[in-house]
Amino acid sequence: MVTSTGPVGSVIPASGRTLSTILRTRLPLFSAALVCLLAGLWGGLLLLGLPVPTLVATTAEDHGILMVLGFLGTVISLERAVSLGRPWAFAAPAFAGAGGVAILVTLPPMVGRLLLCAASIVLVVVYVVVHRIQPALHLRVMAAGAVCWYVAPLLWLMGWPLPRLVPWIAGFLVLTIIGERLELARVAFLTRNSVRQFLAAAVVFGVGLVLTTTARP
Amino acid sequence: MIDPELGIDIVSLGLVYGLEVNDRVAAVVLTTTTPACPLGEYITGEVRRVLLAGGAVDRVEAVITHVPAWTPEMMADVTKRAFGW
């Protein structure tokens, strides 16, 4: 195995980890994400008014949080942790998964919200570190998505009702996805004009998010 | 070895920075299109598997690097044309 010889983050040793090691470290995270997914889907069925049993009183109310932050937040931050390859980066999916499960099992509300908030902070730091390795617009866009994730549970901790968090929760997903699409689109010879248009749309989206928070409900 | 996201082989994409074989040991230096890509482990694992299956080497040492950073200009000309350059 060739080991690191360059500056920090420049050379990452290729996979020397055994499958069992990978499963041991990542399976619990993925399991938590899966629990959030199933609970979120169940909550969705309740929201649709289907005659399914109510297992946990707040499952329907927490449907969006469980799906976006509990499930997708865990999976997306797990992806970033795997790409960075630093043990501390796995705190993001660990906090996100634990936060989702904490909300599901109706621990004191603050617990899940704080864990989700902590997960977003670690994810932002992951993006900062990745950006230092290779600065790029798509990384800044995805990091903006992580900031949206941070705002949502922060407002929730401040007592805001869940429906008013929806723009920020959606902002996390939208900015993460368009950041990933932008990264892939680089192979197709992006023109300066197309990047300008992309930035303009992203800025309008960001301004819209802020306005949803400052506007009266 | 095909990049699972772009559907193009990793050599044409310019993701293979170097390959050296000495005493039936292959040393491969690879990159990903972004350090945020989680497929580094998968790609190095596949490179290792394919080279060992070829029978020309007994051991493969593969590393992912981001120095220099990958840019689309590193793609082969034919690949650039396929993407509309």
PDB file of C-alpha atoms in Angstrom:
ATOM      1  CA  MET A   1       0.000   0.000   0.000  1.00  0.00           C
ATOM      2  CA  VAL A   2       1.331   3.389  -0.975  1.00  0.00           C
ATOM      3  CA  THR A   3       0.964   5.856   1.835  1.00  0.00           C
ATOM      4  CA  SER A   4       0.462   9.590   1.957  1.00  0.00           C
ATOM      5  CA  THR A   5       3.425  11.539   0.663  1.00  0.00           C
ATOM      6  CA  GLY A   6       1.990  14.897  -0.265  1.00  0.00           C
ATOM      7  CA  PRO A   7       0.355  17.841   1.466  1.00  0.00           C
ATOM      8  CA  VAL A   8      -2.698  17.258   3.615  1.00  0.00           C
ATOM      9  CA  GLY A   9      -5.497  15.789   1.581  1.00  0.00           C
ATOM     10  CA  SER A  10      -3.430  15.427  -1.555  1.00  0.00           C
ATOM     11  CA  VAL A  11      -2.860  11.691  -1.486  1.00  0.00           C
ATOM     12  CA  ILE A  12      -5.404   9.330  -0.039  1.00  0.00           C
ATOM     13  CA  PRO A  13      -4.356   5.706   0.410  1.00  0.00           C
ATOM     14  CA  ALA A  14      -6.490   3.464  -1.723  1.00  0.00           C
ATOM     15  CA  SER A  15      -8.882   1.058  -0.142  1.00  0.00           C
ATOM     16  CA  GLY A  16      -7.002  -1.159   2.254  1.00  0.00           C
ATOM     17  CA  ARG A  17     -10.017  -1.550   4.505  1.00  0.00           C
ATOM     18  CA  THR A  18     -11.660  -4.911   4.631  1.00  0.00           C
ATOM     19  CA  LEU A  19     -15.310  -5.317   3.835  1.00  0.00           C
ATOM     20  CA  SER A  20     -16.009  -6.223   7.457  1.00  0.00           C
ATOM     21  CA  THR A  21     -14.404  -2.975   8.659  1.00  0.00           C
ATOM     22  CA  ILE A  22     -16.451  -0.966   6.212  1.00  0.00           C
ATOM     23  CA  LEU A  23     -19.639  -2.749   7.221  1.00  0.00           C
ATOM     24  CA  ARG A  24     -18.888  -2.320  10.920  1.00  0.00           C
ATOM     25  CA  THR A  25     -18.393   1.423  10.624  1.00  0.00           C
ATOM     26  CA  ARG A  26     -20.994   2.275   8.006  1.00  0.00           C
ATOM     27  CA  LEU A  27     -23.794  -0.234   8.499  1.00  0.00           C
ATOM     28  CA  PRO A  28     -25.050   1.381  11.748  1.00  0.00           C
ATOM     29  CA  LEU A  29     -25.194   4.740   9.959  1.00  0.00           C
ATOM     30  CA  PHE A  30     -27.020   3.275   7.013  1.00  0.00           C
ATOM     31  CA  SER A  31     -29.373   1.418   9.367  1.00  0.00           C
ATOM     32  CA  ALA A  32     -30.312   4.670  11.099  1.00  0.00           C
ATOM     33  CA  ALA A  33     -30.946   6.247   7.697  1.00  0.00           C
ATOM     34  CA  LEU A  34     -33.125   3.296   6.730  1.00  0.00           C
ATOM     35  CA  VAL A  35     -35.165   3.582   9.934  1.00  0.00           C
ATOM     36  CA  CYS A  36     -35.746   7.277   9.182  1.00  0.00           C
ATOM     37  CA  LEU A  37     -36.733   6.444   5.599  1.00  0.00           C
ATOM     38  CA  LEU A  38     -39.270   3.821   6.642  1.00  0.00           C
ATOM     39  CA  ALA A  39     -40.680   6.042   9.387  1.00  0.00           C
ATOM     40  CA  GLY A  40     -40.840   8.988   6.999  1.00  0.00           C
ATOM     41  CA  LEU A  41     -42.672   6.913   4.392  1.00  0.00           C
ATOM     42  CA  TRP A  42     -45.063   5.705   7.090  1.00  0.00           C
ATOM     43  CA  GLY A  43     -45.667   9.304   8.072  1.00  0.00           C
ATOM     44  CA  GLY A  44     -46.345  10.077   4.427  1.00  0.00           C
ATOM     45  CA  LEU A  45     -49.044   7.411   4.317  1.00  0.00           C
ATOM     46  CA  LEU A  46     -50.633   8.969   7.420  1.00  0.00           C
ATOM     47  CA  LEU A  47     -50.512  12.412   5.798  1.00  0.00           C
ATOM     48  CA  LEU A  48     -52.289  10.978   2.775  1.00  0.00           C
ATOM     49  CA  GLY A  49     -55.062   9.897   5.115  1.00  0.00           C
ATOM     50  CA  LEU A  50     -54.616   6.209   4.439  1.00  0.00           C
ATOM     51  CA  PRO A  51     -55.960   3.849   7.103  1.00  0.00           C
ATOM     52  CA  VAL A  52     -52.603   2.705   8.478  1.00  0.00           C
ATOM     53  CA  PRO A  53     -51.961   2.353  12.205  1.00  0.00           C
ATOM     54  CA  THR A  54     -50.310   5.286  13.946  1.00  0.00           C
ATOM     55  CA  LEU A  55     -47.200   3.785  15.534  1.00  0.00           C
ATOM     56  CA  VAL A  56     -45.772   7.050  16.863  1.00  0.00           C
ATOM     57  CA  ALA A  57     -47.971  10.099  17.377  1.00  0.00           C
ATOM     58  CA  THR A  58     -45.611  12.546  15.667  1.00  0.00           C
ATOM     59  CA  THR A  59     -44.587  10.401  12.662  1.00  0.00           C
ATOM     60  CA  ALA A  60     -46.862  12.284  10.265  1.00  0.00           C
ATOM     61  CA  GLU A  61     -45.859  15.690  11.607  1.00  0.00           C
ATOM     62  CA  ASP A  62     -42.155  14.827  11.394  1.00  0.00           C
ATOM     63  CA  HIS A  63     -42.429  13.247   7.936  1.00  0.00           C
ATOM     64  CA  GLY A  64     -40.386  15.955   6.186  1.00  0.00           C
ATOM     65  CA  ILE A  65     -37.631  16.097   8.779  1.00  0.00           C
ATOM     66  CA  LEU A  66     -37.313  12.318   8.860  1.00  0.00           C
ATOM     67  CA  MET A  67     -37.165  12.006   5.066  1.00  0.00           C
ATOM     68  CA  VAL A  68     -34.875  14.932   4.261  1.00  0.00           C
ATOM     69  CA  LEU A  69     -32.591  15.307   7.271  1.00  0.00           C
ATOM     70  CA  GLY A  70     -32.905  11.887   8.938  1.00  0.00           C
ATOM     71  CA  PHE A  71     -32.658   9.802   5.763  1.00  0.00           C
ATOM     72  CA  LEU A  72     -31.154  11.919   2.965  1.00  0.00           C
ATOM     73  CA  GLY A  73     -29.083  14.014   5.363  1.00  0.00           C
ATOM     74  CA  THR A  74     -27.484  10.875   6.774  1.00  0.00           C
ATOM     75  CA  VAL A  75     -26.849   9.361   3.341  1.00  0.00           C
ATOM     76  CA  ILE A  76     -25.493  12.570   1.786  1.00  0.00           C
ATOM     77  CA  SER A  77     -23.201  13.344   4.720  1.00  0.00           C
ATOM     78  CA  LEU A  78     -22.066   9.697   4.697  1.00  0.00           C
ATOM     79  CA  GLU A  79     -21.112  10.114   1.033  1.00  0.00           C
ATOM     80  CA  ARG A  80     -19.067  13.202   1.857  1.00  0.00           C
ATOM     81  CA  ALA A  81     -17.405  11.485   4.825  1.00  0.00           C
ATOM     82  CA  VAL A  82     -16.430   8.525   2.643  1.00  0.00           C
ATOM     83  CA  SER A  83     -15.012  10.860   0.003  1.00  0.00           C
ATOM     84  CA  LEU A  84     -12.954  12.808   2.539  1.00  0.00           C
ATOM     85  CA  GLY A  85     -11.821   9.656   4.329  1.00  0.00           C
ATOM     86  CA  ARG A  86     -11.247  11.305   7.727  1.00  0.00           C
ATOM     87  CA  PRO A  87     -12.762   9.542  10.766  1.00  0.00           C
ATOM     88  CA  TRP A  88     -14.141  12.768  12.291  1.00  0.00           C
ATOM     89  CA  ALA A  89     -16.177  13.418   9.129  1.00  0.00           C
ATOM     90  CA  PHE A  90     -18.339  10.400   9.969  1.00  0.00           C
ATOM     91  CA  ALA A  91     -19.699  12.389  12.923  1.00  0.00           C
ATOM     92  CA  ALA A  92     -21.994  14.152  10.430  1.00  0.00           C
ATOM     93  CA  PRO A  93     -23.929  11.051   9.348  1.00  0.00           C
ATOM     94  CA  ALA A  94     -23.745   9.698  12.910  1.00  0.00           C
ATOM     95  CA  PHE A  95     -25.359  12.844  14.343  1.00  0.00           C
ATOM     96  CA  ALA A  96     -27.886  13.008  11.505  1.00  0.00           C
ATOM     97  CA  GLY A  97     -28.933   9.379  11.891  1.00  0.00           C
ATOM     98  CA  ALA A  98     -29.073   9.642  15.657  1.00  0.00           C
ATOM     99  CA  GLY A  99     -31.007  12.898  15.388  1.00  0.00           C
ATOM    100  CA  GLY A 100     -33.596  11.312  13.122  1.00  0.00           C
ATOM    101  CA  VAL A 101     -33.996   8.313  15.389  1.00  0.00           C
ATOM    102  CA  ALA A 102     -34.183  10.577  18.461  1.00  0.00           C
ATOM    103  CA  ILE A 103     -37.068  12.469  16.858  1.00  0.00           C
ATOM    104  CA  LEU A 104     -38.745   9.219  15.943  1.00  0.00           C
ATOM    105  CA  VAL A 105     -38.575   7.668  19.409  1.00  0.00           C
ATOM    106  CA  THR A 106     -39.886  10.886  20.954  1.00  0.00           C
ATOM    107  CA  LEU A 107     -36.964  11.713  23.182  1.00  0.00           C
ATOM    108  CA  PRO A 108     -37.123  15.298  24.495  1.00  0.00           C
ATOM    109  CA  PRO A 109     -37.510  17.438  21.333  1.00  0.00           C
ATOM    110  CA  MET A 110     -34.292  19.323  21.961  1.00  0.00           C
ATOM    111  CA  VAL A 111     -32.189  16.148  21.627  1.00  0.00           C
ATOM    112  CA  GLY A 112     -33.048  15.370  18.023  1.00  0.00           C
ATOM    113  CA  ARG A 113     -32.937  19.012  16.971  1.00  0.00           C
ATOM    114  CA  LEU A 114     -29.530  19.544  18.559  1.00  0.00           C
ATOM    115  CA  LEU A 115     -28.149  16.391  16.941  1.00  0.00           C
ATOM    116  CA  LEU A 116     -29.427  17.462  13.527  1.00  0.00           C
ATOM    117  CA  CYS A 117     -27.934  20.897  14.059  1.00  0.00           C
ATOM    118  CA  ALA A 118     -24.578  19.362  15.053  1.00  0.00           C
ATOM    119  CA  ALA A 119     -24.637  17.131  11.966  1.00  0.00           C
ATOM    120  CA  SER A 120     -25.028  20.136   9.693  1.00  0.00           C
ATOM    121  CA  ILE A 121     -22.116  21.928  11.365  1.00  0.00           C
ATOM    122  CA  VAL A 122     -19.824  18.932  10.815  1.00  0.00           C
ATOM    123  CA  LEU A 123     -21.003  18.709   7.198  1.00  0.00           C
ATOM    124  CA  VAL A 124     -20.175  22.375   6.618  1.00  0.00           C
ATOM    125  CA  VAL A 125     -16.692  21.753   8.038  1.00  0.00           C
ATOM    126  CA  VAL A 126     -16.317  18.745   5.710  1.00  0.00           C
ATOM    127  CA  TYR A 127     -17.119  20.986   2.749  1.00  0.00           C
ATOM    128  CA  VAL A 128     -14.610  23.580   3.960  1.00  0.00           C
ATOM    129  CA  VAL A 129     -11.879  20.932   4.143  1.00  0.00           C
ATOM    130  CA  VAL A 130     -12.799  19.478   0.743  1.00  0.00           C
ATOM    131  CA  HIS A 131     -12.845  22.975  -0.726  1.00  0.00           C
ATOM    132  CA  ARG A 132      -9.340  23.586   0.588  1.00  0.00           C
ATOM    133  CA  ILE A 133      -8.182  20.468  -1.276  1.00  0.00           C
ATOM    134  CA  GLN A 134      -9.758  21.612  -4.535  1.00  0.00           C
ATOM    135  CA  PRO A 135     -11.674  24.906  -4.605  1.00  0.00           C
ATOM    136  CA  ALA A 136     -14.691  24.740  -6.898  1.00  0.00           C
ATOM    137  CA  LEU A 137     -18.034  26.442  -7.426  1.00  0.00           C
ATOM    138  CA  HIS A 138     -20.010  23.215  -7.141  1.00  0.00           C
ATOM    139  CA  LEU A 139     -18.545  22.654  -3.666  1.00  0.00           C
ATOM    140  CA  ARG A 140     -19.566  26.145  -2.570  1.00  0.00           C
ATOM    141  CA  VAL A 141     -23.100  25.451  -3.799  1.00  0.00           C
ATOM    142  CA  MET A 142     -23.294  22.165  -1.904  1.00  0.00           C
ATOM    143  CA  ALA A 143     -21.867  23.862   1.194  1.00  0.00           C
ATOM    144  CA  ALA A 144     -24.641  26.461   0.904  1.00  0.00           C
ATOM    145  CA  GLY A 145     -27.043  23.515   0.966  1.00  0.00           C
ATOM    146  CA  ALA A 146     -25.439  22.320   4.198  1.00  0.00           C
ATOM    147  CA  VAL A 147     -25.914  25.820   5.653  1.00  0.00           C
ATOM    148  CA  CYS A 148     -29.626  25.559   4.780  1.00  0.00           C
ATOM    149  CA  TRP A 149     -29.686  22.295   6.704  1.00  0.00           C
ATOM    150  CA  TYR A 150     -28.127  24.144   9.669  1.00  0.00           C
ATOM    151  CA  VAL A 151     -30.761  26.885   9.569  1.00  0.00           C
ATOM    152  CA  ALA A 152     -33.722  24.484   9.612  1.00  0.00           C
ATOM    153  CA  PRO A 153     -33.072  22.764  12.969  1.00  0.00           C
ATOM    154  CA  LEU A 154     -31.784  26.047  14.379  1.00  0.00           C
ATOM    155  CA  LEU A 155     -35.149  27.696  13.699  1.00  0.00           C
ATOM    156  CA  TRP A 156     -36.830  24.564  15.028  1.00  0.00           C
ATOM    157  CA  LEU A 157     -34.823  24.878  18.247  1.00  0.00           C
ATOM    158  CA  MET A 158     -36.026  28.476  18.457  1.00  0.00           C
ATOM    159  CA  GLY A 159     -39.582  27.189  18.433  1.00  0.00           C
ATOM    160  CA  TRP A 160     -40.565  27.823  14.826  1.00  0.00           C
ATOM    161  CA  PRO A 161     -43.329  25.542  13.527  1.00  0.00           C
ATOM    162  CA  LEU A 162     -42.296  22.807  11.104  1.00  0.00           C
ATOM    163  CA  PRO A 163     -44.152  24.170   8.040  1.00  0.00           C
ATOM    164  CA  ARG A 164     -42.029  27.336   8.197  1.00  0.00           C
ATOM    165  CA  LEU A 165     -38.847  25.258   8.063  1.00  0.00           C
ATOM    166  CA  VAL A 166     -39.806  23.645   4.771  1.00  0.00           C
ATOM    167  CA  PRO A 167     -38.019  26.190   2.507  1.00  0.00           C
ATOM    168  CA  TRP A 168     -34.727  25.631   4.334  1.00  0.00           C
ATOM    169  CA  ILE A 169     -35.132  21.860   4.346  1.00  0.00           C
ATOM    170  CA  ALA A 170     -35.869  22.028   0.611  1.00  0.00           C
ATOM    171  CA  GLY A 171     -32.915  24.400   0.198  1.00  0.00           C
ATOM    172  CA  PHE A 172     -30.576  21.735   1.546  1.00  0.00           C
ATOM    173  CA  LEU A 173     -31.787  19.250  -1.029  1.00  0.00           C
ATOM    174  CA  VAL A 174     -32.019  21.658  -3.965  1.00  0.00           C
ATOM    175  CA  LEU A 175     -28.564  23.163  -3.480  1.00  0.00           C
ATOM    176  CA  THR A 176     -26.950  19.773  -2.850  1.00  0.00           C
ATOM    177  CA  ILE A 177     -28.510  18.304  -5.991  1.00  0.00           C
ATOM    178  CA  ILE A 178     -27.744  21.229  -8.284  1.00  0.00           C
ATOM    179  CA  GLY A 179     -24.203  21.349  -6.896  1.00  0.00           C
ATOM    180  CA  GLU A 180     -23.777  17.692  -7.838  1.00  0.00           C
ATOM    181  CA  ARG A 181     -25.323  18.310 -11.279  1.00  0.00           C
ATOM    182  CA  LEU A 182     -22.988  21.258 -11.808  1.00  0.00           C
ATOM    183  CA  GLU A 183     -20.020  19.072 -10.960  1.00  0.00           C
ATOM    184  CA  LEU A 184     -21.074  16.494 -13.550  1.00  0.00           C
ATOM    185  CA  ALA A 185     -21.902  19.204 -16.096  1.00  0.00           C
ATOM    186  CA  ARG A 186     -18.286  20.375 -16.121  1.00  0.00           C
ATOM    187  CA  VAL A 187     -17.452  17.659 -18.659  1.00  0.00           C
ATOM    188  CA  ALA A 188     -19.809  19.329 -21.121  1.00  0.00           C
ATOM    189  CA  PHE A 189     -17.732  22.472 -21.626  1.00  0.00           C
ATOM    190  CA  LEU A 190     -19.579  24.978 -19.466  1.00  0.00           C
ATOM    191  CA  THR A 191     -19.511  28.478 -20.901  1.00  0.00           C
ATOM    192  CA  ARG A 192     -19.022  31.563 -18.745  1.00  0.00           C
ATOM    193  CA  ASN A 193     -22.517  32.635 -19.670  1.00  0.00           C
ATOM    194  CA  SER A 194     -24.081  29.376 -18.499  1.00  0.00           C
ATOM    195  CA  VAL A 195     -22.173  29.605 -15.200  1.00  0.00           C
ATOM    196  CA  ARG A 196     -23.376  33.202 -14.771  1.00  0.00           C
ATOM    197  CA  GLN A 197     -26.969  32.117 -15.365  1.00  0.00           C
ATOM    198  CA  PHE A 198     -26.525  29.278 -12.891  1.00  0.00           C
ATOM    199  CA  LEU A 199     -25.156  31.668 -10.265  1.00  0.00           C
ATOM    200  CA  ALA A 200     -27.979  34.146 -10.854  1.00  0.00           C
ATOM    201  CA  ALA A 201     -30.575  31.430 -10.359  1.00  0.00           C
ATOM    202  CA  ALA A 202     -28.811  30.197  -7.216  1.00  0.00           C
ATOM    203  CA  VAL A 203     -28.671  33.717  -5.768  1.00  0.00           C
ATOM    204  CA  VAL A 204     -32.378  34.297  -6.492  1.00  0.00           C
ATOM    205  CA  PHE A 205     -33.119  30.991  -4.779  1.00  0.00           C
ATOM    206  CA  GLY A 206     -31.039  32.020  -1.750  1.00  0.00           C
ATOM    207  CA  VAL A 207     -32.717  35.406  -1.506  1.00  0.00           C
ATOM    208  CA  GLY A 208     -36.082  33.654  -1.679  1.00  0.00           C
ATOM    209  CA  LEU A 209     -35.081  31.427   1.218  1.00  0.00           C
ATOM    210  CA  VAL A 210     -34.112  34.410   3.367  1.00  0.00           C
ATOM    211  CA  LEU A 211     -37.356  36.190   2.495  1.00  0.00           C
ATOM    212  CA  THR A 212     -39.396  33.179   3.627  1.00  0.00           C
ATOM    213  CA  THR A 213     -37.809  33.587   7.027  1.00  0.00           C
ATOM    214  CA  THR A 214     -38.079  37.355   7.344  1.00  0.00           C
ATOM    215  CA  ALA A 215     -41.628  37.581   5.920  1.00  0.00           C
ATOM    216  CA  ARG A 216     -44.549  37.447   8.321  1.00  0.00           C
ATOM    217  CA  PRO A 217     -46.294  34.057   8.377  1.00  0.00           C
TER     218      PRO A 217
ATOM    219  CA  MET B   1     -12.979   0.356 -16.001  1.00  0.00           C
ATOM    220  CA  ILE B   2     -15.988   2.600 -16.575  1.00  0.00           C
ATOM    221  CA  ASP B   3     -16.756   5.617 -14.400  1.00  0.00           C
ATOM    222  CA  PRO B   4     -20.142   4.660 -12.922  1.00  0.00           C
ATOM    223  CA  GLU B   5     -21.509   8.212 -13.009  1.00  0.00           C
ATOM    224  CA  LEU B   6     -20.334   9.371 -16.431  1.00  0.00           C
ATOM    225  CA  GLY B   7     -20.354   6.033 -18.258  1.00  0.00           C
ATOM    226  CA  ILE B   8     -16.933   6.702 -19.813  1.00  0.00           C
ATOM    227  CA  ASP B   9     -13.738   4.756 -19.179  1.00  0.00           C
ATOM    228  CA  ILE B  10     -11.480   6.330 -16.579  1.00  0.00           C
ATOM    229  CA  VAL B  11      -8.476   6.551 -18.930  1.00  0.00           C
ATOM    230  CA  SER B  12     -10.405   8.637 -21.487  1.00  0.00           C
ATOM    231  CA  LEU B  13     -11.658  10.849 -18.670  1.00  0.00           C
ATOM    232  CA  GLY B  14      -8.069  11.544 -17.656  1.00  0.00           C
ATOM    233  CA  LEU B  15      -8.533  10.044 -14.206  1.00  0.00           C
ATOM    234  CA  VAL B  16      -5.423   7.835 -14.462  1.00  0.00           C
ATOM    235  CA  TYR B  17      -2.406   9.987 -13.680  1.00  0.00           C
ATOM    236  CA  GLY B  18       0.195   7.222 -13.831  1.00  0.00           C
ATOM    237  CA  LEU B  19       0.834   3.506 -14.095  1.00  0.00           C
ATOM    238  CA  GLU B  20       4.128   1.765 -13.490  1.00  0.00           C
ATOM    239  CA  VAL B  21       4.935  -1.932 -13.344  1.00  0.00           C
ATOM    240  CA  ASN B  22       8.053  -3.277 -11.657  1.00  0.00           C
ATOM    241  CA  ASP B  23       8.695  -6.895 -10.684  1.00  0.00           C
ATOM    242  CA  ARG B  24       5.055  -7.785 -11.298  1.00  0.00           C
ATOM    243  CA  VAL B  25       3.906  -5.007  -8.961  1.00  0.00           C
ATOM    244  CA  ALA B  26       1.707  -2.307 -10.455  1.00  0.00           C
ATOM    245  CA  ALA B  27       1.641   1.195  -8.975  1.00  0.00           C
ATOM    246  CA  VAL B  28      -1.341   3.247 -10.121  1.00  0.00           C
ATOM    247  CA  VAL B  29      -2.036   6.899  -9.369  1.00  0.00           C
ATOM    248  CA  LEU B  30      -5.660   7.893  -9.889  1.00  0.00           C
ATOM    249  CA  THR B  31      -7.896  10.848  -9.226  1.00  0.00           C
ATOM    250  CA  THR B  32     -11.596  11.591  -9.083  1.00  0.00           C
ATOM    251  CA  THR B  33     -13.372  14.484 -10.775  1.00  0.00           C
ATOM    252  CA  THR B  34     -13.864  16.106  -7.353  1.00  0.00           C
ATOM    253  CA  PRO B  35     -12.622  15.386  -3.815  1.00  0.00           C
ATOM    254  CA  ALA B  36     -16.302  15.236  -2.823  1.00  0.00           C
ATOM    255  CA  CYS B  37     -16.758  12.112  -4.947  1.00  0.00           C
ATOM    256  CA  PRO B  38     -17.406   9.052  -2.762  1.00  0.00           C
ATOM    257  CA  LEU B  39     -16.394   6.593  -5.493  1.00  0.00           C
ATOM    258  CA  GLY B  40     -12.645   6.688  -4.850  1.00  0.00           C
ATOM    259  CA  GLU B  41     -12.641   3.431  -2.911  1.00  0.00           C
ATOM    260  CA  TYR B  42     -14.799   1.761  -5.550  1.00  0.00           C
ATOM    261  CA  ILE B  43     -12.581   2.909  -8.418  1.00  0.00           C
ATOM    262  CA  THR B  44      -9.318   1.834  -6.774  1.00  0.00           C
ATOM    263  CA  GLY B  45     -10.892  -1.495  -5.846  1.00  0.00           C
ATOM    264  CA  GLU B  46     -11.987  -2.072  -9.430  1.00  0.00           C
ATOM    265  CA  VAL B  47      -8.593  -1.054 -10.825  1.00  0.00           C
ATOM    266  CA  ARG B  48      -6.959  -3.507  -8.450  1.00  0.00           C
ATOM    267  CA  ARG B  49      -9.392  -6.260  -9.427  1.00  0.00           C
ATOM    268  CA  VAL B  50      -9.009  -5.707 -13.185  1.00  0.00           C
ATOM    269  CA  LEU B  51      -5.198  -5.554 -13.102  1.00  0.00           C
ATOM    270  CA  LEU B  52      -4.914  -8.688 -10.981  1.00  0.00           C
ATOM    271  CA  ALA B  53      -7.389 -10.514 -13.223  1.00  0.00           C
ATOM    272  CA  GLY B  54      -5.195  -9.657 -16.231  1.00  0.00           C
ATOM    273  CA  GLY B  55      -2.518 -11.919 -14.776  1.00  0.00           C
ATOM    274  CA  ALA B  56       0.420  -9.621 -15.618  1.00  0.00           C
ATOM    275  CA  VAL B  57       0.920  -8.481 -12.022  1.00  0.00           C
ATOM    276  CA  ASP B  58       0.781 -10.135  -8.615  1.00  0.00           C
ATOM    277  CA  ARG B  59       0.182  -6.994  -6.570  1.00  0.00           C
ATOM    278  CA  VAL B  60      -1.429  -3.632  -7.198  1.00  0.00           C
ATOM    279  CA  GLU B  61      -0.787  -0.478  -5.213  1.00  0.00           C
ATOM    280  CA  ALA B  62      -3.309   2.229  -6.028  1.00  0.00           C
ATOM    281  CA  VAL B  63      -3.663   5.719  -4.610  1.00  0.00           C
ATOM    282  CA  ILE B  64      -6.108   8.525  -5.136  1.00  0.00           C
ATOM    283  CA  THR B  65      -4.578  11.973  -5.403  1.00  0.00           C
ATOM    284  CA  HIS B  66      -5.998  15.443  -5.994  1.00  0.00           C
ATOM    285  CA  VAL B  67      -2.676  17.028  -6.894  1.00  0.00           C
ATOM    286  CA  PRO B  68      -2.926  18.216  -9.538  1.00  0.00           C
ATOM    287  CA  ALA B  69      -6.644  18.800  -9.406  1.00  0.00           C
ATOM    288  CA  TRP B  70      -8.568  17.132 -12.212  1.00  0.00           C
ATOM    289  CA  THR B  71     -10.019  19.469 -14.806  1.00  0.00           C
ATOM    290  CA  PRO B  72     -12.222  18.649 -17.821  1.00  0.00           C
ATOM    291  CA  GLU B  73      -9.328  19.688 -20.068  1.00  0.00           C
ATOM    292  CA  MET B  74      -7.592  16.458 -19.007  1.00  0.00           C
ATOM    293  CA  MET B  75     -10.105  14.351 -20.916  1.00  0.00           C
ATOM    294  CA  ALA B  76      -9.030  12.722 -24.183  1.00  0.00           C
ATOM    295  CA  ASP B  77      -9.903  14.677 -27.327  1.00  0.00           C
ATOM    296  CA  VAL B  78     -12.363  12.061 -28.509  1.00  0.00           C
ATOM    297  CA  THR B  79     -14.143  12.194 -25.135  1.00  0.00           C
ATOM    298  CA  LYS B  80     -14.326  15.978 -25.237  1.00  0.00           C
ATOM    299  CA  ARG B  81     -15.910  15.792 -28.673  1.00  0.00           C
ATOM    300  CA  ALA B  82     -18.419  13.249 -27.367  1.00  0.00           C
ATOM    301  CA  PHE B  83     -19.420  15.764 -24.690  1.00  0.00           C
ATOM    302  CA  GLY B  84     -19.881  18.522 -27.270  1.00  0.00           C
ATOM    303  CA  TRP B  85     -16.606  20.430 -26.980  1.00  0.00           C
TER     304      TRP B  85
END
